[in-house]
Amino acid sequence: MVISSSNNYSKSNLEVVKIRTADEKNSQRFTQNGQIQIYQSSYRGSYTSIIRDSLRNAALGRKVLLVQFMKGGVQQGIANAVKLCGNLTWIRSSHSFDQYNQEEIENNKNLKQSIHESIFKLWNFCKKELLSGENDQIILDEISLAIEMKIIDKHDLISTLENRFISGDVILTGTGIPKDLLLMANQITELRS
């Protein structure tokens, strides 16, 4: 977000920015959504730079939420989120696909259901965070794979992004981002090996 230092800007755009004067008792909240950034790659596990940047942002005092939908192995879940730098909340699914081999998941319907429920619970948490406006940056890592596997509904994600309140950026990563989401993006970065 760029704010002009010109005095004319605030006088000519009072409907955008409400300036508090001595006579006023109420002020409006400035509601500006940050950018939607998409990082896509042809292979999984290529988003280490995003994780590095989230750590740097947290160290600089920004409140960052990093959610890894398809990574697990640490049985973290929402209740056991990792806090780093005082400002970074890092959450992985409590049950994930990368904890088991594909054959084991396909042969065990209860296990598959448990994984789907864990990822969906994580998505519901993210929806609340996107709508709350309490984070400066939210990273939804590998959300496109959760959409592809029909765990998260694409239209639910689009609706949530359209109604979000976050002054910072929302970053989506994945291997096959749906076209509807690409059209919403302010920035698209394709990572290559």
Short mmCIF file of N, CA and C in Angstrom, two decimals:
data_model
loop_
_atom_site.label_atom_id
_atom_site.label_comp_id
_atom_site.label_asym_id
_atom_site.label_seq_id
_atom_site.Cartn_x
_atom_site.Cartn_y
_atom_site.Cartn_z
N MET A 1 0.84 -1.16 0.00
CA MET A 1 0.00 0.00 0.00
C MET A 1 0.89 1.23 0.00
N VAL A 2 0.61 2.17 -0.87
CA VAL A 2 1.36 3.42 -0.95
C VAL A 2 0.45 4.54 -0.49
N ILE A 3 0.92 5.32 0.45
CA ILE A 3 0.15 6.47 0.91
C ILE A 3 0.91 7.72 0.52
N SER A 4 0.26 8.61 -0.17
CA SER A 4 0.87 9.84 -0.64
C SER A 4 1.10 10.78 0.54
N SER A 5 2.19 11.50 0.49
CA SER A 5 2.45 12.48 1.54
C SER A 5 1.86 13.84 1.21
N SER A 6 1.25 13.95 0.07
CA SER A 6 0.64 15.20 -0.36
C SER A 6 -0.59 15.52 0.49
N ASN A 7 -0.73 16.77 0.90
CA ASN A 7 -1.91 17.19 1.64
C ASN A 7 -3.16 17.12 0.79
N ASN A 8 -3.02 17.30 -0.51
CA ASN A 8 -4.18 17.26 -1.41
C ASN A 8 -4.81 15.88 -1.45
N TYR A 9 -4.02 14.85 -1.27
CA TYR A 9 -4.56 13.49 -1.34
C TYR A 9 -5.64 13.28 -0.30
N SER A 10 -5.34 13.58 0.94
CA SER A 10 -6.31 13.32 2.01
C SER A 10 -7.52 14.23 1.91
N LYS A 11 -7.36 15.45 1.42
CA LYS A 11 -8.49 16.37 1.30
C LYS A 11 -9.42 15.97 0.16
N SER A 12 -8.84 15.44 -0.92
CA SER A 12 -9.67 15.09 -2.07
C SER A 12 -10.23 13.68 -1.99
N ASN A 13 -9.77 12.89 -1.07
CA ASN A 13 -10.22 11.50 -0.96
C ASN A 13 -10.74 11.18 0.44
N LEU A 14 -11.58 12.04 0.97
CA LEU A 14 -12.09 11.83 2.32
C LEU A 14 -12.93 10.56 2.43
N GLU A 15 -13.53 10.10 1.32
CA GLU A 15 -14.31 8.87 1.39
C GLU A 15 -13.40 7.64 1.51
N VAL A 16 -12.13 7.77 1.16
CA VAL A 16 -11.19 6.66 1.26
C VAL A 16 -10.49 6.67 2.61
N VAL A 17 -10.02 7.82 3.02
CA VAL A 17 -9.29 7.94 4.27
C VAL A 17 -10.04 8.93 5.15
N LYS A 18 -10.43 8.50 6.32
CA LYS A 18 -11.14 9.37 7.25
C LYS A 18 -10.10 9.93 8.22
N ILE A 19 -9.95 11.22 8.20
CA ILE A 19 -8.97 11.87 9.06
C ILE A 19 -9.68 12.36 10.31
N ARG A 20 -9.13 12.04 11.43
CA ARG A 20 -9.74 12.44 12.71
C ARG A 20 -9.35 13.87 13.02
N THR A 21 -10.33 14.67 13.30
CA THR A 21 -10.08 16.06 13.70
C THR A 21 -10.48 16.20 15.16
N ALA A 22 -10.17 17.33 15.74
CA ALA A 22 -10.47 17.57 17.15
C ALA A 22 -11.96 17.52 17.43
N ASP A 23 -12.78 17.92 16.45
CA ASP A 23 -14.22 17.95 16.64
C ASP A 23 -14.88 16.57 16.53
N GLU A 24 -14.21 15.63 15.96
CA GLU A 24 -14.82 14.31 15.73
C GLU A 24 -14.55 13.36 16.89
N LYS A 25 -15.53 12.58 17.21
CA LYS A 25 -15.36 11.59 18.27
C LYS A 25 -15.24 10.19 17.70
N ASN A 26 -15.75 9.99 16.49
CA ASN A 26 -15.69 8.68 15.85
C ASN A 26 -14.82 8.74 14.61
N SER A 27 -14.08 7.71 14.39
CA SER A 27 -13.31 7.62 13.16
C SER A 27 -13.60 6.29 12.50
N GLN A 28 -13.47 6.26 11.19
CA GLN A 28 -13.70 5.03 10.46
C GLN A 28 -12.40 4.25 10.37
N ARG A 29 -12.54 2.96 10.35
CA ARG A 29 -11.40 2.09 10.17
C ARG A 29 -11.05 2.08 8.68
N PHE A 30 -9.79 2.26 8.37
CA PHE A 30 -9.34 2.22 6.98
C PHE A 30 -9.25 0.76 6.59
N THR A 31 -10.07 0.34 5.65
CA THR A 31 -10.09 -1.06 5.25
C THR A 31 -9.49 -1.22 3.87
N GLN A 32 -8.30 -1.73 3.83
CA GLN A 32 -7.60 -1.94 2.58
C GLN A 32 -7.10 -3.38 2.55
N ASN A 33 -7.52 -4.14 1.57
CA ASN A 33 -7.03 -5.50 1.44
C ASN A 33 -5.66 -5.50 0.81
N GLY A 34 -4.82 -6.39 1.29
CA GLY A 34 -3.51 -6.56 0.70
C GLY A 34 -3.61 -7.34 -0.60
N GLN A 35 -2.49 -7.65 -1.14
CA GLN A 35 -2.44 -8.36 -2.41
C GLN A 35 -2.61 -9.86 -2.23
N ILE A 36 -3.07 -10.49 -3.31
CA ILE A 36 -3.08 -11.95 -3.38
C ILE A 36 -1.90 -12.32 -4.27
N GLN A 37 -0.99 -13.08 -3.71
CA GLN A 37 0.18 -13.52 -4.45
C GLN A 37 0.10 -15.03 -4.63
N ILE A 38 0.42 -15.49 -5.81
CA ILE A 38 0.41 -16.92 -6.09
C ILE A 38 1.81 -17.36 -6.51
N TYR A 39 2.28 -18.41 -5.87
CA TYR A 39 3.53 -19.04 -6.23
C TYR A 39 3.19 -20.44 -6.68
N GLN A 40 3.49 -20.75 -7.94
CA GLN A 40 3.20 -22.09 -8.44
C GLN A 40 4.46 -22.71 -9.00
N SER A 41 4.46 -24.02 -8.97
CA SER A 41 5.60 -24.78 -9.45
C SER A 41 5.09 -26.09 -10.02
N SER A 42 5.92 -26.74 -10.80
CA SER A 42 5.53 -28.02 -11.38
C SER A 42 5.78 -29.18 -10.41
N TYR A 43 6.40 -28.92 -9.28
CA TYR A 43 6.69 -29.98 -8.31
C TYR A 43 6.47 -29.47 -6.89
N ARG A 44 6.19 -30.39 -5.98
CA ARG A 44 5.98 -30.04 -4.58
C ARG A 44 7.31 -29.76 -3.89
N GLY A 45 7.24 -29.00 -2.81
CA GLY A 45 8.42 -28.77 -1.99
C GLY A 45 9.34 -27.68 -2.52
N SER A 46 8.82 -26.78 -3.32
CA SER A 46 9.68 -25.76 -3.92
C SER A 46 9.47 -24.38 -3.30
N TYR A 47 8.89 -24.31 -2.13
CA TYR A 47 8.48 -23.02 -1.57
C TYR A 47 9.31 -22.60 -0.35
N THR A 48 10.54 -23.05 -0.28
CA THR A 48 11.39 -22.71 0.87
C THR A 48 11.63 -21.20 0.97
N SER A 49 11.67 -20.50 -0.17
CA SER A 49 11.88 -19.05 -0.13
C SER A 49 10.71 -18.33 0.56
N ILE A 50 9.51 -18.87 0.40
CA ILE A 50 8.34 -18.26 1.03
C ILE A 50 8.42 -18.45 2.54
N ILE A 51 8.84 -19.63 2.96
CA ILE A 51 8.99 -19.88 4.40
C ILE A 51 10.09 -18.99 4.97
N ARG A 52 11.17 -18.83 4.24
CA ARG A 52 12.25 -17.94 4.68
C ARG A 52 11.74 -16.51 4.82
N ASP A 53 10.97 -16.04 3.83
CA ASP A 53 10.43 -14.68 3.89
C ASP A 53 9.44 -14.50 5.03
N SER A 54 8.68 -15.55 5.34
CA SER A 54 7.74 -15.44 6.46
C SER A 54 8.48 -15.28 7.79
N LEU A 55 9.59 -15.98 7.93
CA LEU A 55 10.42 -15.83 9.14
C LEU A 55 10.99 -14.41 9.22
N ARG A 56 11.46 -13.90 8.10
CA ARG A 56 12.01 -12.54 8.08
C ARG A 56 10.93 -11.52 8.44
N ASN A 57 9.73 -11.66 7.87
CA ASN A 57 8.64 -10.74 8.17
C ASN A 57 8.28 -10.78 9.65
N ALA A 58 8.24 -11.98 10.22
CA ALA A 58 7.93 -12.11 11.66
C ALA A 58 9.01 -11.45 12.51
N ALA A 59 10.26 -11.63 12.12
CA ALA A 59 11.36 -11.01 12.87
C ALA A 59 11.30 -9.48 12.79
N LEU A 60 10.71 -8.97 11.71
CA LEU A 60 10.57 -7.52 11.55
C LEU A 60 9.32 -6.97 12.25
N GLY A 61 8.56 -7.85 12.92
CA GLY A 61 7.43 -7.40 13.71
C GLY A 61 6.06 -7.60 13.08
N ARG A 62 6.00 -8.20 11.89
CA ARG A 62 4.70 -8.46 11.26
C ARG A 62 4.13 -9.75 11.81
N LYS A 63 2.82 -9.80 11.99
CA LYS A 63 2.15 -11.00 12.46
C LYS A 63 1.85 -11.89 11.25
N VAL A 64 2.46 -13.07 11.23
CA VAL A 64 2.41 -13.96 10.07
C VAL A 64 1.78 -15.30 10.47
N LEU A 65 0.90 -15.79 9.61
CA LEU A 65 0.32 -17.12 9.78
C LEU A 65 0.75 -17.96 8.59
N LEU A 66 1.48 -19.04 8.84
CA LEU A 66 1.93 -19.97 7.80
C LEU A 66 1.21 -21.29 8.03
N VAL A 67 0.40 -21.70 7.05
CA VAL A 67 -0.38 -22.93 7.16
C VAL A 67 0.04 -23.87 6.05
N GLN A 68 0.49 -25.06 6.43
CA GLN A 68 0.88 -26.08 5.46
C GLN A 68 -0.19 -27.17 5.49
N PHE A 69 -1.03 -27.17 4.46
CA PHE A 69 -2.16 -28.09 4.40
C PHE A 69 -1.74 -29.54 4.19
N MET A 70 -0.75 -29.79 3.37
CA MET A 70 -0.43 -31.15 2.97
C MET A 70 0.83 -31.70 3.64
N LYS A 71 1.45 -30.92 4.49
CA LYS A 71 2.63 -31.39 5.22
C LYS A 71 2.20 -31.80 6.62
N GLY A 72 2.88 -32.76 7.14
CA GLY A 72 2.56 -33.22 8.49
C GLY A 72 3.78 -33.88 9.09
N GLY A 73 3.54 -35.01 9.70
CA GLY A 73 4.64 -35.76 10.27
C GLY A 73 4.96 -35.38 11.70
N VAL A 74 4.45 -34.25 12.14
CA VAL A 74 4.72 -33.81 13.51
C VAL A 74 3.46 -33.78 14.35
N GLN A 75 2.35 -34.21 13.77
CA GLN A 75 1.04 -34.24 14.43
C GLN A 75 0.77 -32.93 15.17
N GLN A 76 0.94 -31.87 14.44
CA GLN A 76 0.84 -30.54 15.00
C GLN A 76 -0.61 -30.11 15.19
N GLY A 77 -1.30 -29.87 14.11
CA GLY A 77 -2.68 -29.40 14.20
C GLY A 77 -2.78 -28.01 14.80
N ILE A 78 -3.97 -27.50 14.85
CA ILE A 78 -4.23 -26.15 15.33
C ILE A 78 -3.85 -26.00 16.81
N ALA A 79 -4.12 -27.01 17.59
CA ALA A 79 -3.87 -26.95 19.03
C ALA A 79 -2.38 -26.93 19.37
N ASN A 80 -1.54 -27.40 18.47
CA ASN A 80 -0.10 -27.49 18.73
C ASN A 80 0.71 -26.65 17.75
N ALA A 81 0.23 -25.48 17.42
CA ALA A 81 0.93 -24.60 16.50
C ALA A 81 2.29 -24.20 17.06
N VAL A 82 3.25 -24.04 16.17
CA VAL A 82 4.60 -23.62 16.55
C VAL A 82 4.66 -22.10 16.43
N LYS A 83 5.21 -21.45 17.45
CA LYS A 83 5.39 -20.00 17.43
C LYS A 83 6.88 -19.72 17.26
N LEU A 84 7.21 -18.88 16.28
CA LEU A 84 8.59 -18.51 16.02
C LEU A 84 8.71 -17.00 15.98
N CYS A 85 9.82 -16.46 16.42
CA CYS A 85 10.11 -15.02 16.38
C CYS A 85 9.05 -14.19 17.09
N GLY A 86 8.19 -14.81 17.88
CA GLY A 86 7.15 -14.08 18.57
C GLY A 86 5.96 -13.68 17.71
N ASN A 87 6.12 -13.72 16.38
CA ASN A 87 5.07 -13.24 15.49
C ASN A 87 4.64 -14.24 14.42
N LEU A 88 5.34 -15.35 14.29
CA LEU A 88 5.01 -16.33 13.26
C LEU A 88 4.32 -17.52 13.90
N THR A 89 3.11 -17.80 13.44
CA THR A 89 2.39 -19.00 13.85
C THR A 89 2.45 -19.96 12.68
N TRP A 90 3.03 -21.13 12.93
CA TRP A 90 3.26 -22.12 11.88
C TRP A 90 2.43 -23.36 12.22
N ILE A 91 1.50 -23.68 11.34
CA ILE A 91 0.60 -24.80 11.60
C ILE A 91 0.66 -25.79 10.45
N ARG A 92 0.74 -27.05 10.81
CA ARG A 92 0.64 -28.14 9.85
C ARG A 92 -0.57 -28.99 10.23
N SER A 93 -1.05 -29.72 9.26
CA SER A 93 -2.17 -30.60 9.51
C SER A 93 -1.79 -31.64 10.57
N SER A 94 -2.73 -31.97 11.45
CA SER A 94 -2.44 -32.98 12.48
C SER A 94 -2.36 -34.38 11.89
N HIS A 95 -2.95 -34.55 10.74
CA HIS A 95 -2.93 -35.82 10.02
C HIS A 95 -2.74 -35.49 8.55
N SER A 96 -1.74 -36.03 7.89
CA SER A 96 -1.52 -35.62 6.51
C SER A 96 -1.13 -36.79 5.62
N PHE A 97 -1.22 -36.53 4.33
CA PHE A 97 -0.93 -37.55 3.33
C PHE A 97 0.53 -37.96 3.31
N ASP A 98 1.43 -37.07 3.65
CA ASP A 98 2.85 -37.42 3.56
C ASP A 98 3.35 -38.25 4.76
N GLN A 99 2.46 -38.58 5.68
CA GLN A 99 2.82 -39.45 6.80
C GLN A 99 2.68 -40.94 6.43
N TYR A 100 2.00 -41.20 5.34
CA TYR A 100 1.67 -42.58 4.96
C TYR A 100 1.96 -42.78 3.48
N ASN A 101 2.09 -44.04 3.06
CA ASN A 101 2.22 -44.26 1.63
C ASN A 101 0.83 -44.28 1.00
N GLN A 102 0.77 -43.99 -0.28
CA GLN A 102 -0.51 -43.83 -0.99
C GLN A 102 -1.37 -45.08 -0.91
N GLU A 103 -0.77 -46.24 -1.03
CA GLU A 103 -1.51 -47.50 -0.99
C GLU A 103 -2.19 -47.71 0.37
N GLU A 104 -1.48 -47.38 1.41
CA GLU A 104 -2.03 -47.50 2.77
C GLU A 104 -3.26 -46.61 2.94
N ILE A 105 -3.21 -45.40 2.40
CA ILE A 105 -4.33 -44.46 2.50
C ILE A 105 -5.53 -44.98 1.70
N GLU A 106 -5.28 -45.43 0.48
CA GLU A 106 -6.37 -45.90 -0.38
C GLU A 106 -7.05 -47.15 0.17
N ASN A 107 -6.30 -48.00 0.89
CA ASN A 107 -6.86 -49.23 1.44
C ASN A 107 -7.50 -49.06 2.81
N ASN A 108 -7.39 -47.88 3.39
CA ASN A 108 -7.93 -47.65 4.72
C ASN A 108 -8.83 -46.41 4.69
N LYS A 109 -10.13 -46.63 4.53
CA LYS A 109 -11.08 -45.53 4.39
C LYS A 109 -11.12 -44.65 5.64
N ASN A 110 -10.96 -45.24 6.82
CA ASN A 110 -10.95 -44.45 8.06
C ASN A 110 -9.75 -43.51 8.12
N LEU A 111 -8.61 -44.01 7.68
CA LEU A 111 -7.40 -43.18 7.66
C LEU A 111 -7.58 -42.02 6.67
N LYS A 112 -8.08 -42.34 5.49
CA LYS A 112 -8.30 -41.29 4.48
C LYS A 112 -9.28 -40.24 4.99
N GLN A 113 -10.35 -40.68 5.63
CA GLN A 113 -11.34 -39.76 6.18
C GLN A 113 -10.73 -38.89 7.28
N SER A 114 -9.90 -39.47 8.11
CA SER A 114 -9.24 -38.73 9.19
C SER A 114 -8.33 -37.64 8.62
N ILE A 115 -7.61 -37.96 7.56
CA ILE A 115 -6.73 -36.98 6.92
C ILE A 115 -7.55 -35.85 6.32
N HIS A 116 -8.62 -36.19 5.61
CA HIS A 116 -9.48 -35.18 5.01
C HIS A 116 -10.08 -34.26 6.08
N GLU A 117 -10.54 -34.83 7.18
CA GLU A 117 -11.13 -34.04 8.26
C GLU A 117 -10.11 -33.09 8.88
N SER A 118 -8.88 -33.57 9.05
CA SER A 118 -7.83 -32.75 9.63
C SER A 118 -7.52 -31.55 8.75
N ILE A 119 -7.44 -31.77 7.44
CA ILE A 119 -7.15 -30.68 6.51
C ILE A 119 -8.34 -29.71 6.45
N PHE A 120 -9.55 -30.25 6.46
CA PHE A 120 -10.74 -29.39 6.41
C PHE A 120 -10.86 -28.55 7.68
N LYS A 121 -10.53 -29.12 8.82
CA LYS A 121 -10.53 -28.37 10.09
C LYS A 121 -9.51 -27.23 10.02
N LEU A 122 -8.37 -27.50 9.43
CA LEU A 122 -7.34 -26.48 9.26
C LEU A 122 -7.85 -25.36 8.34
N TRP A 123 -8.59 -25.72 7.28
CA TRP A 123 -9.15 -24.72 6.38
C TRP A 123 -10.18 -23.84 7.11
N ASN A 124 -11.03 -24.42 7.93
CA ASN A 124 -12.00 -23.62 8.69
C ASN A 124 -11.31 -22.63 9.61
N PHE A 125 -10.20 -23.04 10.20
CA PHE A 125 -9.40 -22.14 11.03
C PHE A 125 -8.86 -20.98 10.17
N CYS A 126 -8.36 -21.31 8.98
CA CYS A 126 -7.81 -20.28 8.07
C CYS A 126 -8.88 -19.29 7.64
N LYS A 127 -10.08 -19.79 7.37
CA LYS A 127 -11.17 -18.89 6.98
C LYS A 127 -11.41 -17.83 8.06
N LYS A 128 -11.44 -18.26 9.30
CA LYS A 128 -11.65 -17.31 10.41
C LYS A 128 -10.52 -16.29 10.47
N GLU A 129 -9.31 -16.76 10.26
CA GLU A 129 -8.15 -15.87 10.31
C GLU A 129 -8.16 -14.87 9.15
N LEU A 130 -8.55 -15.31 7.97
CA LEU A 130 -8.62 -14.41 6.82
C LEU A 130 -9.68 -13.34 7.02
N LEU A 131 -10.76 -13.68 7.68
CA LEU A 131 -11.85 -12.73 7.90
C LEU A 131 -11.63 -11.84 9.13
N SER A 132 -10.70 -12.23 10.00
CA SER A 132 -10.50 -11.50 11.25
C SER A 132 -9.69 -10.22 11.09
N GLY A 133 -8.76 -10.20 10.17
CA GLY A 133 -7.89 -9.04 10.00
C GLY A 133 -6.80 -8.93 11.04
N GLU A 134 -6.53 -9.99 11.76
CA GLU A 134 -5.54 -9.94 12.84
C GLU A 134 -4.13 -10.27 12.39
N ASN A 135 -3.95 -10.74 11.15
CA ASN A 135 -2.62 -11.09 10.65
C ASN A 135 -2.18 -10.11 9.58
N ASP A 136 -0.87 -9.88 9.52
CA ASP A 136 -0.31 -9.03 8.48
C ASP A 136 -0.03 -9.81 7.21
N GLN A 137 0.15 -11.11 7.34
CA GLN A 137 0.42 -11.96 6.18
C GLN A 137 -0.09 -13.37 6.49
N ILE A 138 -0.76 -13.96 5.50
CA ILE A 138 -1.22 -15.34 5.64
C ILE A 138 -0.73 -16.13 4.44
N ILE A 139 -0.08 -17.25 4.71
CA ILE A 139 0.44 -18.11 3.66
C ILE A 139 -0.32 -19.43 3.71
N LEU A 140 -0.96 -19.78 2.60
CA LEU A 140 -1.72 -21.02 2.49
C LEU A 140 -0.94 -21.95 1.56
N ASP A 141 -0.04 -22.73 2.17
CA ASP A 141 0.89 -23.57 1.41
C ASP A 141 0.20 -24.83 0.90
N GLU A 142 0.34 -25.07 -0.38
CA GLU A 142 -0.21 -26.23 -1.09
C GLU A 142 -1.74 -26.34 -1.00
N ILE A 143 -2.39 -25.20 -0.94
CA ILE A 143 -3.85 -25.22 -0.90
C ILE A 143 -4.43 -25.75 -2.20
N SER A 144 -3.73 -25.56 -3.30
CA SER A 144 -4.25 -26.04 -4.59
C SER A 144 -4.36 -27.56 -4.62
N LEU A 145 -3.47 -28.25 -3.92
CA LEU A 145 -3.56 -29.71 -3.86
C LEU A 145 -4.78 -30.15 -3.05
N ALA A 146 -5.08 -29.42 -1.99
CA ALA A 146 -6.28 -29.71 -1.21
C ALA A 146 -7.54 -29.47 -2.03
N ILE A 147 -7.50 -28.48 -2.93
CA ILE A 147 -8.63 -28.23 -3.83
C ILE A 147 -8.73 -29.35 -4.85
N GLU A 148 -7.59 -29.71 -5.43
CA GLU A 148 -7.56 -30.78 -6.43
C GLU A 148 -8.09 -32.10 -5.88
N MET A 149 -7.81 -32.36 -4.61
CA MET A 149 -8.26 -33.60 -3.97
C MET A 149 -9.68 -33.48 -3.42
N LYS A 150 -10.32 -32.33 -3.67
CA LYS A 150 -11.70 -32.06 -3.28
C LYS A 150 -11.92 -32.08 -1.76
N ILE A 151 -10.88 -31.68 -1.03
CA ILE A 151 -10.99 -31.52 0.42
C ILE A 151 -11.49 -30.12 0.73
N ILE A 152 -10.96 -29.15 -0.01
CA ILE A 152 -11.38 -27.76 0.13
C ILE A 152 -12.09 -27.37 -1.16
N ASP A 153 -13.22 -26.70 -1.01
CA ASP A 153 -13.99 -26.27 -2.16
C ASP A 153 -13.40 -24.98 -2.74
N LYS A 154 -13.11 -24.99 -4.01
CA LYS A 154 -12.51 -23.83 -4.69
C LYS A 154 -13.38 -22.58 -4.52
N HIS A 155 -14.68 -22.72 -4.64
CA HIS A 155 -15.58 -21.57 -4.53
C HIS A 155 -15.62 -21.01 -3.11
N ASP A 156 -15.45 -21.87 -2.12
CA ASP A 156 -15.36 -21.42 -0.73
C ASP A 156 -14.09 -20.59 -0.53
N LEU A 157 -12.98 -21.04 -1.11
CA LEU A 157 -11.73 -20.28 -1.03
C LEU A 157 -11.88 -18.92 -1.71
N ILE A 158 -12.45 -18.91 -2.91
CA ILE A 158 -12.62 -17.66 -3.65
C ILE A 158 -13.50 -16.69 -2.86
N SER A 159 -14.60 -17.17 -2.33
CA SER A 159 -15.51 -16.32 -1.54
C SER A 159 -14.80 -15.77 -0.31
N THR A 160 -14.03 -16.60 0.36
CA THR A 160 -13.30 -16.15 1.56
C THR A 160 -12.27 -15.09 1.19
N LEU A 161 -11.56 -15.29 0.08
CA LEU A 161 -10.57 -14.30 -0.34
C LEU A 161 -11.23 -12.98 -0.72
N GLU A 162 -12.38 -13.05 -1.35
CA GLU A 162 -13.09 -11.83 -1.73
C GLU A 162 -13.59 -11.06 -0.51
N ASN A 163 -13.89 -11.75 0.57
CA ASN A 163 -14.44 -11.11 1.77
C ASN A 163 -13.44 -10.94 2.90
N ARG A 164 -12.19 -11.23 2.63
CA ARG A 164 -11.17 -11.18 3.69
C ARG A 164 -10.93 -9.75 4.14
N PHE A 165 -10.38 -9.64 5.34
CA PHE A 165 -9.90 -8.34 5.80
C PHE A 165 -8.48 -8.57 6.29
N ILE A 166 -7.56 -8.20 5.47
CA ILE A 166 -6.15 -8.31 5.84
C ILE A 166 -5.41 -7.22 5.10
N SER A 167 -4.66 -6.41 5.81
CA SER A 167 -3.94 -5.32 5.17
C SER A 167 -2.67 -5.81 4.50
N GLY A 168 -2.24 -7.01 4.84
CA GLY A 168 -1.05 -7.58 4.22
C GLY A 168 -1.42 -8.50 3.08
N ASP A 169 -0.47 -9.32 2.71
CA ASP A 169 -0.66 -10.20 1.57
C ASP A 169 -1.16 -11.57 1.98
N VAL A 170 -1.90 -12.18 1.07
CA VAL A 170 -2.28 -13.58 1.18
C VAL A 170 -1.49 -14.29 0.10
N ILE A 171 -0.75 -15.30 0.49
CA ILE A 171 0.08 -16.04 -0.45
C ILE A 171 -0.47 -17.45 -0.58
N LEU A 172 -0.73 -17.85 -1.82
CA LEU A 172 -1.20 -19.20 -2.12
C LEU A 172 -0.09 -19.92 -2.87
N THR A 173 0.15 -21.17 -2.52
CA THR A 173 1.15 -21.95 -3.26
C THR A 173 0.51 -23.24 -3.74
N GLY A 174 1.11 -23.80 -4.77
CA GLY A 174 0.63 -25.08 -5.26
C GLY A 174 1.19 -25.43 -6.62
N THR A 175 0.87 -26.64 -7.05
CA THR A 175 1.37 -27.13 -8.32
C THR A 175 0.41 -26.90 -9.47
N GLY A 176 -0.85 -26.75 -9.20
CA GLY A 176 -1.84 -26.55 -10.26
C GLY A 176 -2.92 -25.60 -9.79
N ILE A 177 -2.62 -24.33 -9.73
CA ILE A 177 -3.57 -23.34 -9.22
C ILE A 177 -4.71 -23.19 -10.23
N PRO A 178 -5.97 -23.31 -9.79
CA PRO A 178 -7.11 -23.14 -10.70
C PRO A 178 -7.14 -21.74 -11.34
N LYS A 179 -7.61 -21.68 -12.57
CA LYS A 179 -7.64 -20.43 -13.33
C LYS A 179 -8.41 -19.34 -12.61
N ASP A 180 -9.51 -19.69 -11.94
CA ASP A 180 -10.31 -18.69 -11.20
C ASP A 180 -9.45 -17.95 -10.17
N LEU A 181 -8.56 -18.68 -9.51
CA LEU A 181 -7.68 -18.07 -8.52
C LEU A 181 -6.59 -17.25 -9.18
N LEU A 182 -6.07 -17.74 -10.30
CA LEU A 182 -5.05 -16.98 -11.03
C LEU A 182 -5.59 -15.61 -11.45
N LEU A 183 -6.85 -15.57 -11.82
CA LEU A 183 -7.46 -14.31 -12.25
C LEU A 183 -7.63 -13.32 -11.09
N MET A 184 -7.67 -13.81 -9.86
CA MET A 184 -7.80 -12.95 -8.68
C MET A 184 -6.46 -12.37 -8.24
N ALA A 185 -5.37 -12.97 -8.68
CA ALA A 185 -4.04 -12.65 -8.16
C ALA A 185 -3.55 -11.29 -8.61
N ASN A 186 -2.85 -10.61 -7.71
CA ASN A 186 -2.15 -9.38 -8.04
C ASN A 186 -0.75 -9.70 -8.56
N GLN A 187 -0.24 -10.87 -8.16
CA GLN A 187 1.11 -11.27 -8.57
C GLN A 187 1.12 -12.78 -8.71
N ILE A 188 1.70 -13.27 -9.80
CA ILE A 188 1.85 -14.71 -10.02
C ILE A 188 3.32 -14.97 -10.28
N THR A 189 3.88 -15.89 -9.52
CA THR A 189 5.28 -16.25 -9.69
C THR A 189 5.36 -17.73 -9.98
N GLU A 190 6.02 -18.09 -11.06
CA GLU A 190 6.21 -19.50 -11.38
C GLU A 190 7.64 -19.87 -11.02
N LEU A 191 7.76 -20.85 -10.14
CA LEU A 191 9.08 -21.30 -9.69
C LEU A 191 9.52 -22.46 -10.57
N ARG A 192 10.74 -22.40 -11.06
CA ARG A 192 11.25 -23.47 -11.93
C ARG A 192 12.51 -24.04 -11.31
N SER A 193 12.78 -25.29 -11.63
CA SER A 193 13.98 -25.95 -11.07
C SER A 193 15.22 -25.56 -11.81
#
